[in-house]
Amino acid sequence: MGRNLIIPGGTRIIDARGKYVMPGGIDPHTHFECELMGAKSVDDFYQGTKAAVAGGTTMIIDFVIPRKDESLLEAYERYRESADQKVCCDYSLHVAVTSWSPKVKEEMATLVKEHGIGSFKMFMAYRDMFMLRDPELIETFKACKELGAIAMVHAENGDIIAENTKRLLDAGVTGPEGHEMSRPEEVEAEAVNRACVIASQVNCPLYIVHVMSRSAAEAVDAARRRGACVFGETLAAAIGTDGTNYTHKCWKHAAAHVLSPPLRPDPDTSSVLLNMLANLLKSYKPTTSDTKISGWFRELGMTSIKTYLELNRISLSDLSSRETSRSLCKSTNLIHETPKPPKPGLFFIALRDSVNCPLYVTALSSKSAADVVSSKRSEGVVLFGETLASTVGIDGSEQYGKDIEKGRRYVTSPPLRPDSTTPTYLIEHLAQDGLQVTGSDNCTFNAEQKALGKDDFSKIPNGVNGVEDRMSVVWEKGVHAGIMEPTRFVAVTSTNAAKIFNLYPRKGVIAVGSDADIVVWDPNRKRTISAQTHVQAVDFNIFEGMEVHGVPEYVIVEGRVCVDECELKAVHGFGKFVETPSQNIDYVYCLIEDREKRPRGVARTEAEAKKHAEEDAAIA
Ligand code: URP
Ligand code: ZN
Ligand code: ZN
């Protein structure tokens, strides 16, 4: 890059008109040739990085996970030896700390000081394998802080998972559906919150890997808003597919989606809102302060909801089932005979808690809006939420289809949500900086390896694909869906990881002096994801059949064209190990220093004591 460059003869010119030119993707979370739960992941450092390049990712960060009784340094050397000769693009390493002792602490220091390691991952799950308990987490976080490194956690409550697993197996639930049932959202969110609290107390920067649920994302967001130095990563898998796959009738299909934390079989907007409305009506009890402030309003508010339901001939019990509600809407022609599109209006959540004014929020139509209302209510704000029959009865998926005439009839504001499940929720958080980074957690096992858990879901090796499709999935669900700006796409797929792991500005940006890791992205070209055509070694693709807009037409790895007009030309061993130095002052430790609390006692002088005694005497 530069001005007035002298271009040598024979230089190839790539015409990028009409395309986006952006820094190559950085996938901060892969597990190539990873030994886990009795199996070794099938994408090795060659196949895995080759697939990464095919998808527009020009750098990956993998995890060194020590074997039982292997030291951190030995494990690190083992990974370097294997990866150095195979990688098709640059790579760095995080190191997992799976036990605690003075020796581990020393080795962490050596890794930071002599081997360019800047981040350590601790597991709050995988009990009896990798899990650390709180006192050990505190020690590891303190060690990271001392070394200027970043602590990373796999946040799930391992004790609860063990308990639930036993209960489920005893009850005869052995299939992959038991995986999610044994570790539901709150088991993840609890651990995220606990990790944030511990990190905040020892003032150590924290990076939460694979945030997989709404409540976990909320916990990250809340910690950030409290001022903690916390970063949240979500996965291509969490954005591109969901946990309904665990109930798939084909065992192989269901098991292929097993990873931890699991995908969430999220209820859709309609049922969330239905439940909320049902609970709201059921739990409604006037309180004294309520009455004092707003007797009139309460009556009006509740009458209004009741009237609404009465007018629409919906009873409370009808609301508890989404199916009933759907058919009810149909049978009463609530939806189909609406002569005009449902009335727009009504939807601003002005939570006037500070002026203590009761508030009735009309026409709630999204999960996040509903979340705000219920969380504010639980904080004691006098607040009522209303939703609409149209919102609870149908969603926008068919209504906004090919038939414009028909589609118009459903136009309303806020709009019907075509799909407001967890994936959308996470994308929204990524777009709005509730989460900062997207990884893949690529850890792929073939059908016969997954079959290790044929009779016991807790033995299914955990992990899915994503290193190849991460960029396309985030583009499709974020930018193509209109939720995310292209610039934010670059931030969450590349720049933020570079900044957090101290690779910036060498990586994560196109600038003078940066590595020439560049992607020419064609937003108009489409492709359909399939295991039949993917580069990865694994025999299954969790995004099978997904049509994505946005294809890397050229991928330039350190100045070398490795995807050329969509043709892959990756080179075995072309990449290098890149250090991720500690003491990342510019992007991480500046946040820590800002909030460093130096405990101070109260300074008391003799003179002040004397003055005080005189004052006392004067009063007497
Ligand atoms: O299921 C997963 N995520 N497998 C890889 C190991 C880990 O916990 O990241
Ligand atoms: Zn993990
Ligand atoms: Zn992982």
JSON list of C-alpha atoms in Angstrom, two decimals, residues 366-482:
[
{"chain": "A", "resi": 366, "resn": "SER", "atom": "CA", "xyz": [-39.59, -9.02, 19.70]},
{"chain": "A", "resi": 367, "resn": "LYS", "atom": "CA", "xyz": [-37.83, -11.19, 22.18]},
{"chain": "A", "resi": 368, "resn": "SER", "atom": "CA", "xyz": [-35.36, -8.54, 23.12]},
{"chain": "A", "resi": 369, "resn": "ALA", "atom": "CA", "xyz": [-38.08, -6.01, 23.79]},
{"chain": "A", "resi": 370, "resn": "ALA", "atom": "CA", "xyz": [-39.90, -8.61, 25.86]},
{"chain": "A", "resi": 371, "resn": "ASP", "atom": "CA", "xyz": [-36.66, -9.29, 27.71]},
{"chain": "A", "resi": 372, "resn": "VAL", "atom": "CA", "xyz": [-36.30, -5.64, 28.63]},
{"chain": "A", "resi": 373, "resn": "VAL", "atom": "CA", "xyz": [-39.82, -5.50, 29.99]},
{"chain": "A", "resi": 374, "resn": "SER", "atom": "CA", "xyz": [-39.53, -8.65, 32.05]},
{"chain": "A", "resi": 375, "resn": "SER", "atom": "CA", "xyz": [-36.14, -7.77, 33.45]},
{"chain": "A", "resi": 376, "resn": "LYS", "atom": "CA", "xyz": [-37.30, -4.27, 34.38]},
{"chain": "A", "resi": 377, "resn": "ARG", "atom": "CA", "xyz": [-40.40, -5.75, 35.99]},
{"chain": "A", "resi": 378, "resn": "SER", "atom": "CA", "xyz": [-38.28, -8.08, 38.05]},
{"chain": "A", "resi": 379, "resn": "GLU", "atom": "CA", "xyz": [-36.32, -5.05, 39.18]},
{"chain": "A", "resi": 380, "resn": "GLY", "atom": "CA", "xyz": [-39.57, -3.67, 40.54]},
{"chain": "A", "resi": 381, "resn": "VAL", "atom": "CA", "xyz": [-40.37, -1.10, 37.87]},
{"chain": "A", "resi": 382, "resn": "VAL", "atom": "CA", "xyz": [-44.10, -0.57, 37.54]},
{"chain": "A", "resi": 383, "resn": "LEU", "atom": "CA", "xyz": [-44.37, -1.75, 34.03]},
{"chain": "A", "resi": 384, "resn": "PHE", "atom": "CA", "xyz": [-46.79, -3.70, 31.90]},
{"chain": "A", "resi": 385, "resn": "GLY", "atom": "CA", "xyz": [-46.14, -5.25, 28.57]},
{"chain": "A", "resi": 386, "resn": "GLU", "atom": "CA", "xyz": [-48.63, -5.89, 25.84]},
{"chain": "A", "resi": 387, "resn": "THR", "atom": "CA", "xyz": [-48.13, -7.98, 22.78]},
{"chain": "A", "resi": 388, "resn": "LEU", "atom": "CA", "xyz": [-50.33, -8.50, 19.76]},
{"chain": "A", "resi": 389, "resn": "ALA", "atom": "CA", "xyz": [-52.27, -11.44, 18.48]},
{"chain": "A", "resi": 390, "resn": "SER", "atom": "CA", "xyz": [-50.53, -11.06, 15.17]},
{"chain": "A", "resi": 391, "resn": "THR", "atom": "CA", "xyz": [-47.16, -11.31, 16.85]},
{"chain": "A", "resi": 392, "resn": "VAL", "atom": "CA", "xyz": [-48.02, -14.31, 18.91]},
{"chain": "A", "resi": 393, "resn": "GLY", "atom": "CA", "xyz": [-50.08, -16.01, 16.26]},
{"chain": "A", "resi": 394, "resn": "ILE", "atom": "CA", "xyz": [-47.84, -15.82, 13.25]},
{"chain": "A", "resi": 395, "resn": "ASP", "atom": "CA", "xyz": [-44.32, -14.86, 12.42]},
{"chain": "A", "resi": 396, "resn": "GLY", "atom": "CA", "xyz": [-42.96, -13.00, 9.46]},
{"chain": "A", "resi": 397, "resn": "SER", "atom": "CA", "xyz": [-41.38, -15.93, 7.68]},
{"chain": "A", "resi": 398, "resn": "GLU", "atom": "CA", "xyz": [-44.09, -16.65, 5.15]},
{"chain": "A", "resi": 399, "resn": "GLN", "atom": "CA", "xyz": [-45.74, -13.29, 5.22]},
{"chain": "A", "resi": 400, "resn": "TYR", "atom": "CA", "xyz": [-42.84, -11.42, 3.75]},
{"chain": "A", "resi": 401, "resn": "GLY", "atom": "CA", "xyz": [-42.29, -13.95, 1.00]},
{"chain": "A", "resi": 402, "resn": "LYS", "atom": "CA", "xyz": [-42.35, -13.72, -2.77]},
{"chain": "A", "resi": 403, "resn": "ASP", "atom": "CA", "xyz": [-45.93, -12.49, -3.07]},
{"chain": "A", "resi": 404, "resn": "ILE", "atom": "CA", "xyz": [-45.66, -8.72, -2.64]},
{"chain": "A", "resi": 405, "resn": "GLU", "atom": "CA", "xyz": [-49.41, -8.19, -2.58]},
{"chain": "A", "resi": 406, "resn": "LYS", "atom": "CA", "xyz": [-49.74, -10.63, 0.27]},
{"chain": "A", "resi": 407, "resn": "GLY", "atom": "CA", "xyz": [-46.63, -9.40, 2.05]},
{"chain": "A", "resi": 408, "resn": "ARG", "atom": "CA", "xyz": [-47.92, -5.87, 2.18]},
{"chain": "A", "resi": 409, "resn": "ARG", "atom": "CA", "xyz": [-50.90, -6.98, 4.20]},
{"chain": "A", "resi": 410, "resn": "TYR", "atom": "CA", "xyz": [-48.60, -7.94, 7.03]},
{"chain": "A", "resi": 411, "resn": "VAL", "atom": "CA", "xyz": [-46.52, -4.83, 7.16]},
{"chain": "A", "resi": 412, "resn": "THR", "atom": "CA", "xyz": [-46.57, -3.46, 10.66]},
{"chain": "A", "resi": 413, "resn": "SER", "atom": "CA", "xyz": [-44.25, -1.79, 13.10]},
{"chain": "A", "resi": 414, "resn": "PRO", "atom": "CA", "xyz": [-42.48, -3.19, 14.87]},
{"chain": "A", "resi": 415, "resn": "PRO", "atom": "CA", "xyz": [-42.50, -5.82, 12.16]},
{"chain": "A", "resi": 416, "resn": "LEU", "atom": "CA", "xyz": [-43.30, -9.47, 12.54]},
{"chain": "A", "resi": 417, "resn": "ARG", "atom": "CA", "xyz": [-40.04, -11.25, 13.15]},
{"chain": "A", "resi": 418, "resn": "PRO", "atom": "CA", "xyz": [-39.11, -13.67, 10.42]},
{"chain": "A", "resi": 419, "resn": "ASP", "atom": "CA", "xyz": [-36.92, -15.46, 12.91]},
{"chain": "A", "resi": 420, "resn": "SER", "atom": "CA", "xyz": [-35.95, -14.18, 16.29]},
{"chain": "A", "resi": 421, "resn": "THR", "atom": "CA", "xyz": [-34.33, -17.23, 17.72]},
{"chain": "A", "resi": 422, "resn": "THR", "atom": "CA", "xyz": [-31.02, -17.43, 19.53]},
{"chain": "A", "resi": 423, "resn": "PRO", "atom": "CA", "xyz": [-28.96, -17.08, 16.33]},
{"chain": "A", "resi": 424, "resn": "THR", "atom": "CA", "xyz": [-30.54, -13.72, 15.60]},
{"chain": "A", "resi": 425, "resn": "TYR", "atom": "CA", "xyz": [-30.19, -12.66, 19.18]},
{"chain": "A", "resi": 426, "resn": "LEU", "atom": "CA", "xyz": [-26.47, -13.41, 19.10]},
{"chain": "A", "resi": 427, "resn": "ILE", "atom": "CA", "xyz": [-25.99, -11.63, 15.78]},
{"chain": "A", "resi": 428, "resn": "GLU", "atom": "CA", "xyz": [-27.73, -8.60, 17.21]},
{"chain": "A", "resi": 429, "resn": "HIS", "atom": "CA", "xyz": [-25.38, -8.66, 20.18]},
{"chain": "A", "resi": 430, "resn": "LEU", "atom": "CA", "xyz": [-22.42, -8.93, 17.83]},
{"chain": "A", "resi": 431, "resn": "ALA", "atom": "CA", "xyz": [-23.73, -6.02, 15.78]},
{"chain": "A", "resi": 432, "resn": "GLN", "atom": "CA", "xyz": [-24.22, -3.86, 18.86]},
{"chain": "A", "resi": 433, "resn": "ASP", "atom": "CA", "xyz": [-21.00, -4.74, 20.68]},
{"chain": "A", "resi": 434, "resn": "GLY", "atom": "CA", "xyz": [-22.64, -6.89, 23.35]},
{"chain": "A", "resi": 435, "resn": "LEU", "atom": "CA", "xyz": [-20.33, -9.53, 21.88]},
{"chain": "A", "resi": 436, "resn": "GLN", "atom": "CA", "xyz": [-17.12, -8.71, 20.07]},
{"chain": "A", "resi": 437, "resn": "VAL", "atom": "CA", "xyz": [-15.73, -11.73, 18.25]},
{"chain": "A", "resi": 438, "resn": "THR", "atom": "CA", "xyz": [-16.87, -14.71, 16.18]},
{"chain": "A", "resi": 439, "resn": "GLY", "atom": "CA", "xyz": [-14.88, -17.91, 16.24]},
{"chain": "A", "resi": 440, "resn": "SER", "atom": "CA", "xyz": [-15.66, -21.35, 14.86]},
{"chain": "A", "resi": 441, "resn": "ASP", "atom": "CA", "xyz": [-14.55, -23.71, 17.68]},
{"chain": "A", "resi": 442, "resn": "ASN", "atom": "CA", "xyz": [-13.86, -26.04, 14.76]},
{"chain": "A", "resi": 443, "resn": "CYS", "atom": "CA", "xyz": [-13.35, -29.44, 16.41]},
{"chain": "A", "resi": 444, "resn": "THR", "atom": "CA", "xyz": [-14.54, -32.03, 13.95]},
{"chain": "A", "resi": 445, "resn": "PHE", "atom": "CA", "xyz": [-15.26, -35.70, 14.54]},
{"chain": "A", "resi": 446, "resn": "ASN", "atom": "CA", "xyz": [-16.49, -38.18, 11.95]},
{"chain": "A", "resi": 447, "resn": "ALA", "atom": "CA", "xyz": [-19.58, -40.34, 12.35]},
{"chain": "A", "resi": 448, "resn": "GLU", "atom": "CA", "xyz": [-17.68, -43.32, 13.69]},
{"chain": "A", "resi": 449, "resn": "GLN", "atom": "CA", "xyz": [-15.95, -41.17, 16.32]},
{"chain": "A", "resi": 450, "resn": "LYS", "atom": "CA", "xyz": [-19.24, -39.59, 17.38]},
{"chain": "A", "resi": 451, "resn": "ALA", "atom": "CA", "xyz": [-20.54, -43.17, 17.74]},
{"chain": "A", "resi": 452, "resn": "LEU", "atom": "CA", "xyz": [-18.37, -43.53, 20.87]},
{"chain": "A", "resi": 453, "resn": "GLY", "atom": "CA", "xyz": [-21.43, -42.09, 22.57]},
{"chain": "A", "resi": 454, "resn": "LYS", "atom": "CA", "xyz": [-23.97, -44.37, 20.91]},
{"chain": "A", "resi": 455, "resn": "ASP", "atom": "CA", "xyz": [-25.41, -45.51, 24.24]},
{"chain": "A", "resi": 456, "resn": "ASP", "atom": "CA", "xyz": [-24.51, -42.49, 26.36]},
{"chain": "A", "resi": 457, "resn": "PHE", "atom": "CA", "xyz": [-24.73, -38.89, 25.15]},
{"chain": "A", "resi": 458, "resn": "SER", "atom": "CA", "xyz": [-22.06, -37.77, 27.61]},
{"chain": "A", "resi": 459, "resn": "LYS", "atom": "CA", "xyz": [-19.49, -39.83, 25.68]},
{"chain": "A", "resi": 460, "resn": "ILE", "atom": "CA", "xyz": [-20.14, -38.22, 22.28]},
{"chain": "A", "resi": 461, "resn": "PRO", "atom": "CA", "xyz": [-16.94, -36.32, 21.41]},
{"chain": "A", "resi": 462, "resn": "ASN", "atom": "CA", "xyz": [-17.81, -32.63, 21.57]},
{"chain": "A", "resi": 463, "resn": "GLY", "atom": "CA", "xyz": [-17.33, -30.44, 18.54]},
{"chain": "A", "resi": 464, "resn": "VAL", "atom": "CA", "xyz": [-18.55, -29.24, 15.14]},
{"chain": "A", "resi": 465, "resn": "ASN", "atom": "CA", "xyz": [-17.22, -27.67, 11.94]},
{"chain": "A", "resi": 466, "resn": "GLY", "atom": "CA", "xyz": [-17.11, -23.94, 11.15]},
{"chain": "A", "resi": 467, "resn": "VAL", "atom": "CA", "xyz": [-13.61, -22.80, 10.20]},
{"chain": "A", "resi": 468, "resn": "GLU", "atom": "CA", "xyz": [-14.49, -22.83, 6.50]},
{"chain": "A", "resi": 469, "resn": "ASP", "atom": "CA", "xyz": [-17.98, -21.37, 6.64]},
{"chain": "A", "resi": 470, "resn": "ARG", "atom": "CA", "xyz": [-17.66, -18.89, 9.53]},
{"chain": "A", "resi": 471, "resn": "MET", "atom": "CA", "xyz": [-17.20, -15.82, 7.33]},
{"chain": "A", "resi": 472, "resn": "SER", "atom": "CA", "xyz": [-20.08, -16.69, 4.99]},
{"chain": "A", "resi": 473, "resn": "VAL", "atom": "CA", "xyz": [-22.45, -17.55, 7.83]},
{"chain": "A", "resi": 474, "resn": "VAL", "atom": "CA", "xyz": [-21.78, -14.29, 9.68]},
{"chain": "A", "resi": 475, "resn": "TRP", "atom": "CA", "xyz": [-22.13, -12.33, 6.44]},
{"chain": "A", "resi": 476, "resn": "GLU", "atom": "CA", "xyz": [-25.39, -14.07, 5.56]},
{"chain": "A", "resi": 477, "resn": "LYS", "atom": "CA", "xyz": [-26.99, -13.80, 9.00]},
{"chain": "A", "resi": 478, "resn": "GLY", "atom": "CA", "xyz": [-25.54, -10.41, 9.79]},
{"chain": "A", "resi": 479, "resn": "VAL", "atom": "CA", "xyz": [-24.88, -8.24, 6.76]},
{"chain": "A", "resi": 480, "resn": "HIS", "atom": "CA", "xyz": [-27.14, -9.86, 4.19]},
{"chain": "A", "resi": 481, "resn": "ALA", "atom": "CA", "xyz": [-29.95, -9.95, 6.75]},
{"chain": "A", "resi": 482, "resn": "GLY", "atom": "CA", "xyz": [-29.54, -6.21, 7.30]}
]
